[in-house]
Amino acid sequence: MNKTKTPINLNDKINKEDEIGTLIVVLLKARNLNDKHSFRKSDVFAQATLNGAQKRTHVDIKGGQRPEWDGEVRFKIVRSTATKYRKLEVACYAQEPRSEDLMGQGVVDITETLRTGEFDG
């Protein structure tokens, strides 16, 4: 029998056979965020996205430019080594009454972390 692996579709649920483990990410704190408020501090939360799954921290009330969360989020890691499965996107937002304003963002390549088993940074 000729068995070929089908590509993983992020719109489908991840099959147990495609899963290789769980990535635990600690969203500890942020520094030097762009705060548009002059007279008050923003209420800030962090959001991490991997493989199409989004996870977020609690809101740090009046966290401003230096919020702290110490929040843990978990993501399923899939077998595929395609770039889109190895980029962890992290963004910080100010929670406003009618919107969520982006304060800062970044991308972390988790390929080396998955290879060695740990990254602290």
PDB file of N, CA, C and O in Angstrom, residues 14-81:
ATOM      1  N   ILE A  14      -7.113  19.286  14.567  1.00  0.00           N
ATOM      2  CA  ILE A  14      -5.838  18.585  14.419  1.00  0.00           C
ATOM      3  C   ILE A  14      -6.016  17.138  14.859  1.00  0.00           C
ATOM      4  O   ILE A  14      -6.511  16.863  15.950  1.00  0.00           O
ATOM      5  N   ASN A  15      -5.616  16.210  13.981  1.00  0.00           N
ATOM      6  CA  ASN A  15      -5.686  14.796  14.322  1.00  0.00           C
ATOM      7  C   ASN A  15      -4.614  14.461  15.338  1.00  0.00           C
ATOM      8  O   ASN A  15      -3.525  15.045  15.329  1.00  0.00           O
ATOM      9  N   LYS A  16      -4.901  13.494  16.186  1.00  0.00           N
ATOM     10  CA  LYS A  16      -3.928  13.076  17.201  1.00  0.00           C
ATOM     11  C   LYS A  16      -2.629  12.608  16.561  1.00  0.00           C
ATOM     12  O   LYS A  16      -1.556  12.829  17.099  1.00  0.00           O
ATOM     13  N   GLU A  17      -2.698  11.984  15.386  1.00  0.00           N
ATOM     14  CA  GLU A  17      -1.483  11.487  14.733  1.00  0.00           C
ATOM     15  C   GLU A  17      -0.617  12.609  14.179  1.00  0.00           C
ATOM     16  O   GLU A  17       0.579  12.439  13.996  1.00  0.00           O
ATOM     17  N   ASP A  18      -1.206  13.767  13.893  1.00  0.00           N
ATOM     18  CA  ASP A  18      -0.448  14.914  13.402  1.00  0.00           C
ATOM     19  C   ASP A  18       0.165  15.722  14.542  1.00  0.00           C
ATOM     20  O   ASP A  18       1.053  16.531  14.325  1.00  0.00           O
ATOM     21  N   GLU A  19      -0.314  15.508  15.742  1.00  0.00           N
ATOM     22  CA  GLU A  19       0.134  16.249  16.918  1.00  0.00           C
ATOM     23  C   GLU A  19       1.430  15.650  17.449  1.00  0.00           C
ATOM     24  O   GLU A  19       1.547  14.437  17.558  1.00  0.00           O
ATOM     25  N   ILE A  20       2.397  16.522  17.771  1.00  0.00           N
ATOM     26  CA  ILE A  20       3.643  16.005  18.350  1.00  0.00           C
ATOM     27  C   ILE A  20       3.850  16.478  19.780  1.00  0.00           C
ATOM     28  O   ILE A  20       4.801  16.075  20.427  1.00  0.00           O
ATOM     29  N   GLY A  21       2.966  17.325  20.274  1.00  0.00           N
ATOM     30  CA  GLY A  21       3.104  17.779  21.651  1.00  0.00           C
ATOM     31  C   GLY A  21       2.401  19.099  21.889  1.00  0.00           C
ATOM     32  O   GLY A  21       1.609  19.564  21.074  1.00  0.00           O
ATOM     33  N   THR A  22       2.725  19.687  23.037  1.00  0.00           N
ATOM     34  CA  THR A  22       2.122  20.950  23.451  1.00  0.00           C
ATOM     35  C   THR A  22       3.219  21.957  23.744  1.00  0.00           C
ATOM     36  O   THR A  22       4.185  21.639  24.441  1.00  0.00           O
ATOM     37  N   LEU A  23       3.064  23.153  23.212  1.00  0.00           N
ATOM     38  CA  LEU A  23       3.989  24.248  23.494  1.00  0.00           C
ATOM     39  C   LEU A  23       3.367  25.099  24.595  1.00  0.00           C
ATOM     40  O   LEU A  23       2.229  25.550  24.469  1.00  0.00           O
ATOM     41  N   ILE A  24       4.105  25.302  25.676  1.00  0.00           N
ATOM     42  CA  ILE A  24       3.650  26.149  26.776  1.00  0.00           C
ATOM     43  C   ILE A  24       4.366  27.483  26.662  1.00  0.00           C
ATOM     44  O   ILE A  24       5.594  27.537  26.647  1.00  0.00           O
ATOM     45  N   VAL A  25       3.594  28.559  26.559  1.00  0.00           N
ATOM     46  CA  VAL A  25       4.138  29.901  26.413  1.00  0.00           C
ATOM     47  C   VAL A  25       3.715  30.712  27.630  1.00  0.00           C
ATOM     48  O   VAL A  25       2.535  30.739  27.980  1.00  0.00           O
ATOM     49  N   VAL A  26       4.672  31.359  28.276  1.00  0.00           N
ATOM     50  CA  VAL A  26       4.366  32.249  29.399  1.00  0.00           C
ATOM     51  C   VAL A  26       4.464  33.682  28.901  1.00  0.00           C
ATOM     52  O   VAL A  26       5.523  34.136  28.484  1.00  0.00           O
ATOM     53  N   LEU A  27       3.342  34.372  28.916  1.00  0.00           N
ATOM     54  CA  LEU A  27       3.298  35.789  28.544  1.00  0.00           C
ATOM     55  C   LEU A  27       3.483  36.566  29.837  1.00  0.00           C
ATOM     56  O   LEU A  27       2.534  36.789  30.586  1.00  0.00           O
ATOM     57  N   LEU A  28       4.721  36.939  30.121  1.00  0.00           N
ATOM     58  CA  LEU A  28       5.097  37.518  31.402  1.00  0.00           C
ATOM     59  C   LEU A  28       4.805  39.008  31.490  1.00  0.00           C
ATOM     60  O   LEU A  28       4.060  39.455  32.355  1.00  0.00           O
ATOM     61  N   LYS A  29       5.416  39.792  30.607  1.00  0.00           N
ATOM     62  CA  LYS A  29       5.266  41.247  30.678  1.00  0.00           C
ATOM     63  C   LYS A  29       5.690  41.877  29.362  1.00  0.00           C
ATOM     64  O   LYS A  29       6.253  41.221  28.498  1.00  0.00           O
ATOM     65  N   ALA A  30       5.400  43.161  29.222  1.00  0.00           N
ATOM     66  CA  ALA A  30       5.837  43.926  28.054  1.00  0.00           C
ATOM     67  C   ALA A  30       6.466  45.222  28.541  1.00  0.00           C
ATOM     68  O   ALA A  30       6.178  45.691  29.644  1.00  0.00           O
ATOM     69  N   ARG A  31       7.297  45.793  27.712  1.00  0.00           N
ATOM     70  CA  ARG A  31       7.968  47.052  28.056  1.00  0.00           C
ATOM     71  C   ARG A  31       7.935  47.995  26.857  1.00  0.00           C
ATOM     72  O   ARG A  31       7.992  47.561  25.713  1.00  0.00           O
ATOM     73  N   ASN A  32       7.882  49.300  27.133  1.00  0.00           N
ATOM     74  CA  ASN A  32       7.978  50.347  26.110  1.00  0.00           C
ATOM     75  C   ASN A  32       6.924  50.227  25.006  1.00  0.00           C
ATOM     76  O   ASN A  32       7.221  50.427  23.833  1.00  0.00           O
ATOM     77  N   LEU A  33       5.705  49.901  25.392  1.00  0.00           N
ATOM     78  CA  LEU A  33       4.620  49.849  24.411  1.00  0.00           C
ATOM     79  C   LEU A  33       4.223  51.254  23.998  1.00  0.00           C
ATOM     80  O   LEU A  33       4.420  52.211  24.750  1.00  0.00           O
ATOM     81  N   ASN A  34       3.650  51.384  22.818  1.00  0.00           N
ATOM     82  CA  ASN A  34       3.177  52.674  22.323  1.00  0.00           C
ATOM     83  C   ASN A  34       1.807  52.971  22.929  1.00  0.00           C
ATOM     84  O   ASN A  34       0.803  52.451  22.470  1.00  0.00           O
ATOM     85  N   ASP A  35       1.776  53.790  23.949  1.00  0.00           N
ATOM     86  CA  ASP A  35       0.522  54.149  24.612  1.00  0.00           C
ATOM     87  C   ASP A  35       0.049  55.489  24.073  1.00  0.00           C
ATOM     88  O   ASP A  35       0.742  56.494  24.188  1.00  0.00           O
ATOM     89  N   LYS A  36      -1.127  55.503  23.469  1.00  0.00           N
ATOM     90  CA  LYS A  36      -1.624  56.732  22.853  1.00  0.00           C
ATOM     91  C   LYS A  36      -2.273  57.681  23.851  1.00  0.00           C
ATOM     92  O   LYS A  36      -2.596  58.804  23.512  1.00  0.00           O
ATOM     93  N   HIS A  37      -2.457  57.227  25.074  1.00  0.00           N
ATOM     94  CA  HIS A  37      -3.098  58.074  26.077  1.00  0.00           C
ATOM     95  C   HIS A  37      -2.077  58.949  26.790  1.00  0.00           C
ATOM     96  O   HIS A  37      -1.009  58.492  27.154  1.00  0.00           O
ATOM     97  N   SER A  38      -2.427  60.212  27.005  1.00  0.00           N
ATOM     98  CA  SER A  38      -1.528  61.129  27.704  1.00  0.00           C
ATOM     99  C   SER A  38      -1.907  61.279  29.170  1.00  0.00           C
ATOM    100  O   SER A  38      -1.057  61.513  30.017  1.00  0.00           O
ATOM    101  N   PHE A  39      -3.193  61.149  29.455  1.00  0.00           N
ATOM    102  CA  PHE A  39      -3.670  61.465  30.803  1.00  0.00           C
ATOM    103  C   PHE A  39      -4.035  60.244  31.631  1.00  0.00           C
ATOM    104  O   PHE A  39      -4.310  60.369  32.808  1.00  0.00           O
ATOM    105  N   ARG A  40      -4.068  59.083  31.025  1.00  0.00           N
ATOM    106  CA  ARG A  40      -4.371  57.870  31.775  1.00  0.00           C
ATOM    107  C   ARG A  40      -3.620  56.694  31.160  1.00  0.00           C
ATOM    108  O   ARG A  40      -3.186  56.750  30.022  1.00  0.00           O
ATOM    109  N   LYS A  41      -3.490  55.635  31.930  1.00  0.00           N
ATOM    110  CA  LYS A  41      -2.806  54.448  31.436  1.00  0.00           C
ATOM    111  C   LYS A  41      -3.812  53.489  30.802  1.00  0.00           C
ATOM    112  O   LYS A  41      -4.941  53.365  31.258  1.00  0.00           O
ATOM    113  N   SER A  42      -3.375  52.807  29.766  1.00  0.00           N
ATOM    114  CA  SER A  42      -4.226  51.851  29.062  1.00  0.00           C
ATOM    115  C   SER A  42      -4.376  50.565  29.856  1.00  0.00           C
ATOM    116  O   SER A  42      -3.489  50.162  30.608  1.00  0.00           O
ATOM    117  N   ASP A  43      -5.500  49.893  29.641  1.00  0.00           N
ATOM    118  CA  ASP A  43      -5.746  48.547  30.159  1.00  0.00           C
ATOM    119  C   ASP A  43      -5.282  47.597  29.051  1.00  0.00           C
ATOM    120  O   ASP A  43      -5.834  47.603  27.957  1.00  0.00           O
ATOM    121  N   VAL A  44      -4.269  46.770  29.343  1.00  0.00           N
ATOM    122  CA  VAL A  44      -3.563  46.034  28.290  1.00  0.00           C
ATOM    123  C   VAL A  44      -3.676  44.521  28.476  1.00  0.00           C
ATOM    124  O   VAL A  44      -3.592  44.018  29.584  1.00  0.00           O
ATOM    125  N   PHE A  45      -3.852  43.826  27.338  1.00  0.00           N
ATOM    126  CA  PHE A  45      -3.776  42.366  27.340  1.00  0.00           C
ATOM    127  C   PHE A  45      -2.866  41.922  26.206  1.00  0.00           C
ATOM    128  O   PHE A  45      -2.622  42.665  25.263  1.00  0.00           O
ATOM    129  N   ALA A  46      -2.339  40.705  26.329  1.00  0.00           N
ATOM    130  CA  ALA A  46      -1.489  40.128  25.285  1.00  0.00           C
ATOM    131  C   ALA A  46      -2.245  39.001  24.604  1.00  0.00           C
ATOM    132  O   ALA A  46      -3.055  38.312  25.235  1.00  0.00           O
ATOM    133  N   GLN A  47      -1.961  38.830  23.317  1.00  0.00           N
ATOM    134  CA  GLN A  47      -2.577  37.755  22.547  1.00  0.00           C
ATOM    135  C   GLN A  47      -1.494  37.029  21.771  1.00  0.00           C
ATOM    136  O   GLN A  47      -0.673  37.657  21.112  1.00  0.00           O
ATOM    137  N   ALA A  48      -1.492  35.705  21.873  1.00  0.00           N
ATOM    138  CA  ALA A  48      -0.541  34.887  21.129  1.00  0.00           C
ATOM    139  C   ALA A  48      -1.318  34.051  20.111  1.00  0.00           C
ATOM    140  O   ALA A  48      -2.413  33.565  20.417  1.00  0.00           O
ATOM    141  N   THR A  49      -0.740  33.894  18.908  1.00  0.00           N
ATOM    142  CA  THR A  49      -1.392  33.138  17.847  1.00  0.00           C
ATOM    143  C   THR A  49      -0.399  32.154  17.250  1.00  0.00           C
ATOM    144  O   THR A  49       0.725  32.529  16.913  1.00  0.00           O
ATOM    145  N   LEU A  50      -0.818  30.898  17.143  1.00  0.00           N
ATOM    146  CA  LEU A  50      -0.002  29.852  16.520  1.00  0.00           C
ATOM    147  C   LEU A  50      -0.936  28.851  15.854  1.00  0.00           C
ATOM    148  O   LEU A  50      -1.930  28.434  16.460  1.00  0.00           O
ATOM    149  N   ASN A  51      -0.642  28.474  14.621  1.00  0.00           N
ATOM    150  CA  ASN A  51      -1.449  27.502  13.877  1.00  0.00           C
ATOM    151  C   ASN A  51      -2.909  27.919  13.765  1.00  0.00           C
ATOM    152  O   ASN A  51      -3.808  27.080  13.762  1.00  0.00           O
ATOM    153  N   GLY A  52      -3.179  29.214  13.762  1.00  0.00           N
ATOM    154  CA  GLY A  52      -4.550  29.688  13.659  1.00  0.00           C
ATOM    155  C   GLY A  52      -5.291  29.764  14.977  1.00  0.00           C
ATOM    156  O   GLY A  52      -6.393  30.286  15.053  1.00  0.00           O
ATOM    157  N   ALA A  53      -4.699  29.253  16.051  1.00  0.00           N
ATOM    158  CA  ALA A  53      -5.325  29.310  17.379  1.00  0.00           C
ATOM    159  C   ALA A  53      -4.868  30.572  18.093  1.00  0.00           C
ATOM    160  O   ALA A  53      -3.678  30.888  18.107  1.00  0.00           O
ATOM    161  N   GLN A  54      -5.815  31.299  18.662  1.00  0.00           N
ATOM    162  CA  GLN A  54      -5.494  32.525  19.403  1.00  0.00           C
ATOM    163  C   GLN A  54      -5.778  32.311  20.883  1.00  0.00           C
ATOM    164  O   GLN A  54      -6.820  31.787  21.249  1.00  0.00           O
ATOM    165  N   LYS A  55      -4.835  32.744  21.705  1.00  0.00           N
ATOM    166  CA  LYS A  55      -4.992  32.675  23.161  1.00  0.00           C
ATOM    167  C   LYS A  55      -4.630  34.052  23.704  1.00  0.00           C
ATOM    168  O   LYS A  55      -3.771  34.727  23.167  1.00  0.00           O
ATOM    169  N   ARG A  56      -5.277  34.457  24.793  1.00  0.00           N
ATOM    170  CA  ARG A  56      -4.971  35.776  25.345  1.00  0.00           C
ATOM    171  C   ARG A  56      -4.903  35.742  26.863  1.00  0.00           C
ATOM    172  O   ARG A  56      -5.419  34.842  27.498  1.00  0.00           O
ATOM    173  N   THR A  57      -4.228  36.755  27.387  1.00  0.00           N
ATOM    174  CA  THR A  57      -4.068  36.885  28.832  1.00  0.00           C
ATOM    175  C   THR A  57      -5.250  37.664  29.407  1.00  0.00           C
ATOM    176  O   THR A  57      -6.097  38.158  28.674  1.00  0.00           O
ATOM    177  N   HIS A  58      -5.231  37.804  30.713  1.00  0.00           N
ATOM    178  CA  HIS A  58      -6.187  38.707  31.351  1.00  0.00           C
ATOM    179  C   HIS A  58      -5.759  40.147  31.056  1.00  0.00           C
ATOM    180  O   HIS A  58      -4.645  40.380  30.591  1.00  0.00           O
ATOM    181  N   VAL A  59      -6.621  41.084  31.321  1.00  0.00           N
ATOM    182  CA  VAL A  59      -6.310  42.506  31.094  1.00  0.00           C
ATOM    183  C   VAL A  59      -5.602  43.054  32.322  1.00  0.00           C
ATOM    184  O   VAL A  59      -6.077  42.891  33.449  1.00  0.00           O
ATOM    185  N   ASP A  60      -4.444  43.686  32.108  1.00  0.00           N
ATOM    186  CA  ASP A  60      -3.740  44.378  33.189  1.00  0.00           C
ATOM    187  C   ASP A  60      -4.307  45.798  33.244  1.00  0.00           C
ATOM    188  O   ASP A  60      -3.976  46.646  32.419  1.00  0.00           O
ATOM    189  N   ILE A  61      -5.175  46.021  34.214  1.00  0.00           N
ATOM    190  CA  ILE A  61      -5.813  47.321  34.366  1.00  0.00           C
ATOM    191  C   ILE A  61      -4.745  48.371  34.665  1.00  0.00           C
ATOM    192  O   ILE A  61      -3.928  48.195  35.570  1.00  0.00           O
ATOM    193  N   LYS A  62      -4.734  49.423  33.888  1.00  0.00           N
ATOM    194  CA  LYS A  62      -3.762  50.513  33.992  1.00  0.00           C
ATOM    195  C   LYS A  62      -2.323  50.025  33.848  1.00  0.00           C
ATOM    196  O   LYS A  62      -1.406  50.577  34.433  1.00  0.00           O
ATOM    197  N   GLY A  63      -2.140  48.997  33.015  1.00  0.00           N
ATOM    198  CA  GLY A  63      -0.799  48.471  32.754  1.00  0.00           C
ATOM    199  C   GLY A  63       0.049  49.439  31.945  1.00  0.00           C
ATOM    200  O   GLY A  63       1.271  49.436  32.034  1.00  0.00           O
ATOM    201  N   GLY A  64      -0.621  50.247  31.114  1.00  0.00           N
ATOM    202  CA  GLY A  64       0.082  51.270  30.330  1.00  0.00           C
ATOM    203  C   GLY A  64       1.174  50.712  29.455  1.00  0.00           C
ATOM    204  O   GLY A  64       0.996  49.718  28.773  1.00  0.00           O
ATOM    205  N   GLN A  65       2.349  51.359  29.496  1.00  0.00           N
ATOM    206  CA  GLN A  65       3.486  50.937  28.666  1.00  0.00           C
ATOM    207  C   GLN A  65       4.238  49.757  29.254  1.00  0.00           C
ATOM    208  O   GLN A  65       5.088  49.182  28.592  1.00  0.00           O
ATOM    209  N   ARG A  66       3.939  49.388  30.500  1.00  0.00           N
ATOM    210  CA  ARG A  66       4.676  48.316  31.176  1.00  0.00           C
ATOM    211  C   ARG A  66       3.738  47.306  31.838  1.00  0.00           C
ATOM    212  O   ARG A  66       3.817  47.076  33.039  1.00  0.00           O
ATOM    213  N   PRO A  67       2.867  46.656  31.078  1.00  0.00           N
ATOM    214  CA  PRO A  67       1.926  45.701  31.687  1.00  0.00           C
ATOM    215  C   PRO A  67       2.612  44.407  32.112  1.00  0.00           C
ATOM    216  O   PRO A  67       3.662  44.040  31.568  1.00  0.00           O
ATOM    217  N   GLU A  68       2.025  43.735  33.089  1.00  0.00           N
ATOM    218  CA  GLU A  68       2.497  42.429  33.544  1.00  0.00           C
ATOM    219  C   GLU A  68       1.311  41.490  33.639  1.00  0.00           C
ATOM    220  O   GLU A  68       0.259  41.871  34.160  1.00  0.00           O
ATOM    221  N   TRP A  69       1.483  40.253  33.137  1.00  0.00           N
ATOM    222  CA  TRP A  69       0.399  39.271  33.174  1.00  0.00           C
ATOM    223  C   TRP A  69       0.816  37.986  33.867  1.00  0.00           C
ATOM    224  O   TRP A  69       0.037  37.418  34.589  1.00  0.00           O
ATOM    225  N   ASP A  70       2.000  37.480  33.577  1.00  0.00           N
ATOM    226  CA  ASP A  70       2.461  36.177  34.042  1.00  0.00           C
ATOM    227  C   ASP A  70       1.411  35.111  33.731  1.00  0.00           C
ATOM    228  O   ASP A  70       1.045  34.304  34.576  1.00  0.00           O
ATOM    229  N   GLY A  71       0.923  35.140  32.488  1.00  0.00           N
ATOM    230  CA  GLY A  71      -0.115  34.207  32.054  1.00  0.00           C
ATOM    231  C   GLY A  71       0.447  33.106  31.186  1.00  0.00           C
ATOM    232  O   GLY A  71       1.320  33.331  30.349  1.00  0.00           O
ATOM    233  N   GLU A  72      -0.051  31.905  31.374  1.00  0.00           N
ATOM    234  CA  GLU A  72       0.406  30.747  30.610  1.00  0.00           C
ATOM    235  C   GLU A  72      -0.650  30.361  29.585  1.00  0.00           C
ATOM    236  O   GLU A  72      -1.830  30.284  29.903  1.00  0.00           O
ATOM    237  N   VAL A  73      -0.215  30.138  28.353  1.00  0.00           N
ATOM    238  CA  VAL A  73      -1.100  29.649  27.293  1.00  0.00           C
ATOM    239  C   VAL A  73      -0.456  28.417  26.672  1.00  0.00           C
ATOM    240  O   VAL A  73       0.763  28.262  26.693  1.00  0.00           O
ATOM    241  N   ARG A  74      -1.290  27.529  26.127  1.00  0.00           N
ATOM    242  CA  ARG A  74      -0.794  26.278  25.543  1.00  0.00           C
ATOM    243  C   ARG A  74      -1.299  26.128  24.115  1.00  0.00           C
ATOM    244  O   ARG A  74      -2.451  26.432  23.828  1.00  0.00           O
ATOM    245  N   PHE A  75      -0.404  25.639  23.272  1.00  0.00           N
ATOM    246  CA  PHE A  75      -0.733  25.404  21.868  1.00  0.00           C
ATOM    247  C   PHE A  75      -0.351  23.984  21.492  1.00  0.00           C
ATOM    248  O   PHE A  75       0.700  23.492  21.894  1.00  0.00           O
ATOM    249  N   LYS A  76      -1.179  23.343  20.673  1.00  0.00           N
ATOM    250  CA  LYS A  76      -0.846  22.038  20.103  1.00  0.00           C
ATOM    251  C   LYS A  76       0.176  22.258  18.993  1.00  0.00           C
ATOM    252  O   LYS A  76       0.053  23.173  18.196  1.00  0.00           O
ATOM    253  N   ILE A  77       1.187  21.422  18.961  1.00  0.00           N
ATOM    254  CA  ILE A  77       2.222  21.496  17.936  1.00  0.00           C
ATOM    255  C   ILE A  77       2.007  20.337  16.971  1.00  0.00           C
ATOM    256  O   ILE A  77       1.808  19.203  17.396  1.00  0.00           O
ATOM    257  N   VAL A  78       2.050  20.649  15.680  1.00  0.00           N
ATOM    258  CA  VAL A  78       1.830  19.632  14.656  1.00  0.00           C
ATOM    259  C   VAL A  78       3.147  19.195  14.036  1.00  0.00           C
ATOM    260  O   VAL A  78       4.154  19.897  14.126  1.00  0.00           O
ATOM    261  N   ARG A  79       3.105  18.048  13.408  1.00  0.00           N
ATOM    262  CA  ARG A  79       4.295  17.435  12.828  1.00  0.00           C
ATOM    263  C   ARG A  79       4.894  18.252  11.678  1.00  0.00           C
ATOM    264  O   ARG A  79       6.102  18.292  11.500  1.00  0.00           O
ATOM    265  N   SER A  80       4.078  18.910  10.887  1.00  0.00           N
ATOM    266  CA  SER A  80       4.562  19.657   9.726  1.00  0.00           C
ATOM    267  C   SER A  80       5.572  20.728  10.144  1.00  0.00           C
ATOM    268  O   SER A  80       5.394  21.412  11.143  1.00  0.00           O
ATOM    269  N   THR A  81       6.619  20.877   9.342  1.00  0.00           N
ATOM    270  CA  THR A  81       7.645  21.887   9.637  1.00  0.00           C
ATOM    271  C   THR A  81       7.496  23.122   8.761  1.00  0.00           C
ATOM    272  O   THR A  81       8.398  23.947   8.693  1.00  0.00           O
TER     273      THR A  81
END
